[in-house]
Amino acid sequence: MALPTHVGIIMDGNGRWAQKRGLPRTAGHKKGAETLKKVLKYAREKGIKVVTLYAFSSENWSRPKEEVDTLMNLFREYLKNDVNELIKEGVRISFIGQRERFDADLIEQMNHIEEKTKELTNFHVVLALSYGARDDILTAVQKLAQKVKEGALAPNEIDMRQISSHLSTAHIPDPDLIIRTSGEQRISNFLLWELAYSEFYFTPVLWPDFNEKEFEKAIEDFELRHRRFGNVV
Ligand code: IPE
Ligand code: IPE
Ligand code: MG
């Protein structure tokens, strides 16, 4: 089968990677940011068009304050340095998730980056930050209900396309492949609507240890899959 157009990655296992080495969990997050750089370079060179990265879930806010603060500072650094490198290379960057929950400077940075790169087409990186699929679906339902209330839409006009187009992922194709590192075999509230027909690849490798070779293995595995989309062919 052909290369996946869109790969979603649940970047899990940073904390365990650090704990195994007697380091604070935050050391794992720092190492994880380096993995991300390698993985994006590989995906782009390989010809994958879209990569969505689950970096922080809507539930991750409940972690200890010190860990959340470190993650916020890592995002700050990432948006300032690494994202700028990507922009220079013509990469489109978007964000999905509850943006309003971040500090004002981060919100401003996200808006600015998205606006600046929205016309770029050669490679698209989507960062899921404070993202939760249930929350995204809920927000879409509220928007549709408002349209119905205003008389702009009839209830029987709400179809699957309408729901898709009111999600924060409206501008991206559904993921073909979802990779989760760290050995956990669950979705943890990632892209629930969009992954209806995605292929899954679970690896025990912890995110800081994930690399080009491991990514290549996931792609090779995907290429052997036979997707039927409910049909019989
Ligand atoms: C993923 O690694 C990064 C985030 C969720 C922010 P974890 O921090 O969940 O690492 P583990 O799963 O505890 O090892
Ligand atoms: C999922 O990982 C979220 C991200 C990788 C950002 P978690 O570590 O939060 O998920 P659970 O708690 O193991 O399900
Ligand atoms: Mg985890």
Short mmCIF file of N, CA, C and O and ligand atoms in Angstrom, two decimals, residues 10-19 25 29 54-57 60 63 67 71 75 180 182 184 186 206-208, ligand 1:
data_model
loop_
_atom_site.label_atom_id
_atom_site.label_comp_id
_atom_site.label_asym_id
_atom_site.label_seq_id
_atom_site.Cartn_x
_atom_site.Cartn_y
_atom_site.Cartn_z
N ILE A 10 0.94 9.59 19.12
CA ILE A 10 0.74 9.78 20.55
C ILE A 10 2.10 9.58 21.19
O ILE A 10 2.60 8.46 21.32
N MET A 11 2.75 10.68 21.52
CA MET A 11 4.16 10.66 21.96
C MET A 11 4.19 10.34 23.46
O MET A 11 4.27 11.25 24.28
N ASP A 12 4.16 9.08 23.80
CA ASP A 12 4.03 8.70 25.21
C ASP A 12 5.29 8.01 25.74
O ASP A 12 6.00 7.36 24.98
N GLY A 13 5.51 8.16 27.04
CA GLY A 13 6.59 7.42 27.70
C GLY A 13 7.76 8.28 28.17
O GLY A 13 8.77 7.74 28.64
N ASN A 14 7.62 9.58 28.12
CA ASN A 14 8.71 10.47 28.55
C ASN A 14 9.04 10.28 30.03
O ASN A 14 10.21 10.21 30.42
N GLY A 15 7.99 10.21 30.84
CA GLY A 15 8.19 10.10 32.28
C GLY A 15 8.90 8.80 32.64
O GLY A 15 9.87 8.80 33.42
N ARG A 16 8.45 7.69 32.05
CA ARG A 16 9.07 6.39 32.34
C ARG A 16 10.52 6.34 31.87
O ARG A 16 11.38 5.75 32.51
N TRP A 17 10.79 6.96 30.74
CA TRP A 17 12.16 7.01 30.21
C TRP A 17 13.08 7.65 31.25
O TRP A 17 14.17 7.16 31.53
N ALA A 18 12.62 8.76 31.84
CA ALA A 18 13.44 9.48 32.82
C ALA A 18 13.56 8.67 34.12
O ALA A 18 14.66 8.52 34.66
N GLN A 19 12.42 8.13 34.57
CA GLN A 19 12.44 7.39 35.83
C GLN A 19 13.38 6.19 35.78
O GLN A 19 14.09 5.91 36.74
N ARG A 25 10.99 13.37 35.87
CA ARG A 25 10.15 13.16 34.68
C ARG A 25 10.40 14.23 33.62
O ARG A 25 10.34 13.97 32.42
N HIS A 29 10.77 14.77 29.17
CA HIS A 29 10.09 15.68 28.25
C HIS A 29 11.11 16.44 27.39
O HIS A 29 10.91 16.67 26.21
N TYR A 54 0.40 14.51 19.33
CA TYR A 54 -0.33 14.67 20.59
C TYR A 54 0.72 14.98 21.65
O TYR A 54 1.45 14.09 22.11
N ALA A 55 0.81 16.24 22.02
CA ALA A 55 1.88 16.69 22.93
C ALA A 55 1.37 16.95 24.33
O ALA A 55 2.14 16.85 25.30
N PHE A 56 0.09 17.30 24.46
CA PHE A 56 -0.46 17.63 25.79
C PHE A 56 -1.98 17.49 25.70
O PHE A 56 -2.62 18.13 24.86
N SER A 57 -2.53 16.63 26.55
CA SER A 57 -3.97 16.38 26.45
C SER A 57 -4.74 17.31 27.38
O SER A 57 -4.17 17.91 28.30
N ASN A 60 -4.06 16.34 30.79
CA ASN A 60 -2.71 16.47 31.35
C ASN A 60 -2.55 17.69 32.27
O ASN A 60 -1.58 17.77 33.04
N ARG A 63 -1.80 17.15 36.05
CA ARG A 63 -0.51 16.68 36.58
C ARG A 63 0.08 17.69 37.58
O ARG A 63 -0.37 18.83 37.62
N GLU A 67 5.45 19.83 36.87
CA GLU A 67 5.54 19.18 35.56
C GLU A 67 4.83 20.00 34.49
O GLU A 67 5.35 20.18 33.38
N LEU A 71 6.51 21.76 31.18
CA LEU A 71 6.00 21.51 29.83
C LEU A 71 5.67 22.83 29.13
O LEU A 71 5.97 23.01 27.94
N PHE A 75 7.19 24.15 25.63
CA PHE A 75 6.40 24.57 24.46
C PHE A 75 6.86 25.96 24.01
O PHE A 75 7.02 26.23 22.83
N ARG A 180 1.42 4.89 18.53
CA ARG A 180 1.56 5.22 19.95
C ARG A 180 2.79 4.53 20.49
O ARG A 180 2.94 3.31 20.35
N SER A 182 5.46 3.71 23.84
CA SER A 182 5.49 3.41 25.29
C SER A 182 4.76 2.14 25.70
O SER A 182 4.69 1.82 26.89
N GLU A 184 1.61 1.39 25.77
CA GLU A 184 0.18 1.50 26.09
C GLU A 184 -0.62 1.31 24.81
O GLU A 184 -0.26 1.84 23.76
N ARG A 186 -3.91 2.26 23.97
CA ARG A 186 -5.17 2.98 24.11
C ARG A 186 -5.06 4.32 23.37
O ARG A 186 -3.97 4.74 22.98
N LEU A 206 9.86 3.75 24.16
CA LEU A 206 9.43 4.99 24.84
C LEU A 206 9.74 6.18 23.92
O LEU A 206 10.73 6.15 23.18
N TRP A 207 8.91 7.20 23.98
CA TRP A 207 9.06 8.30 23.01
C TRP A 207 10.48 8.86 22.92
O TRP A 207 10.98 9.04 21.80
N PRO A 208 11.21 9.09 24.03
CA PRO A 208 12.56 9.65 23.87
C PRO A 208 13.50 8.72 23.10
O PRO A 208 14.51 9.18 22.55
C1 IPE B 1 4.04 11.85 27.24
O1 IPE B 1 4.82 11.22 28.21
C2 IPE B 1 4.09 13.34 27.33
C3 IPE B 1 2.87 13.95 27.88
C4 IPE B 1 1.76 13.32 28.13
C5 IPE B 1 2.93 15.38 28.15
P1 IPE B 1 4.31 10.97 29.67
O2 IPE B 1 4.64 12.16 30.50
O3 IPE B 1 2.88 10.59 29.68
O4 IPE B 1 5.22 9.76 30.12
P2 IPE B 1 4.77 8.46 30.91
O5 IPE B 1 3.60 7.87 30.17
O6 IPE B 1 4.38 8.91 32.27
O7 IPE B 1 5.96 7.58 30.91
#
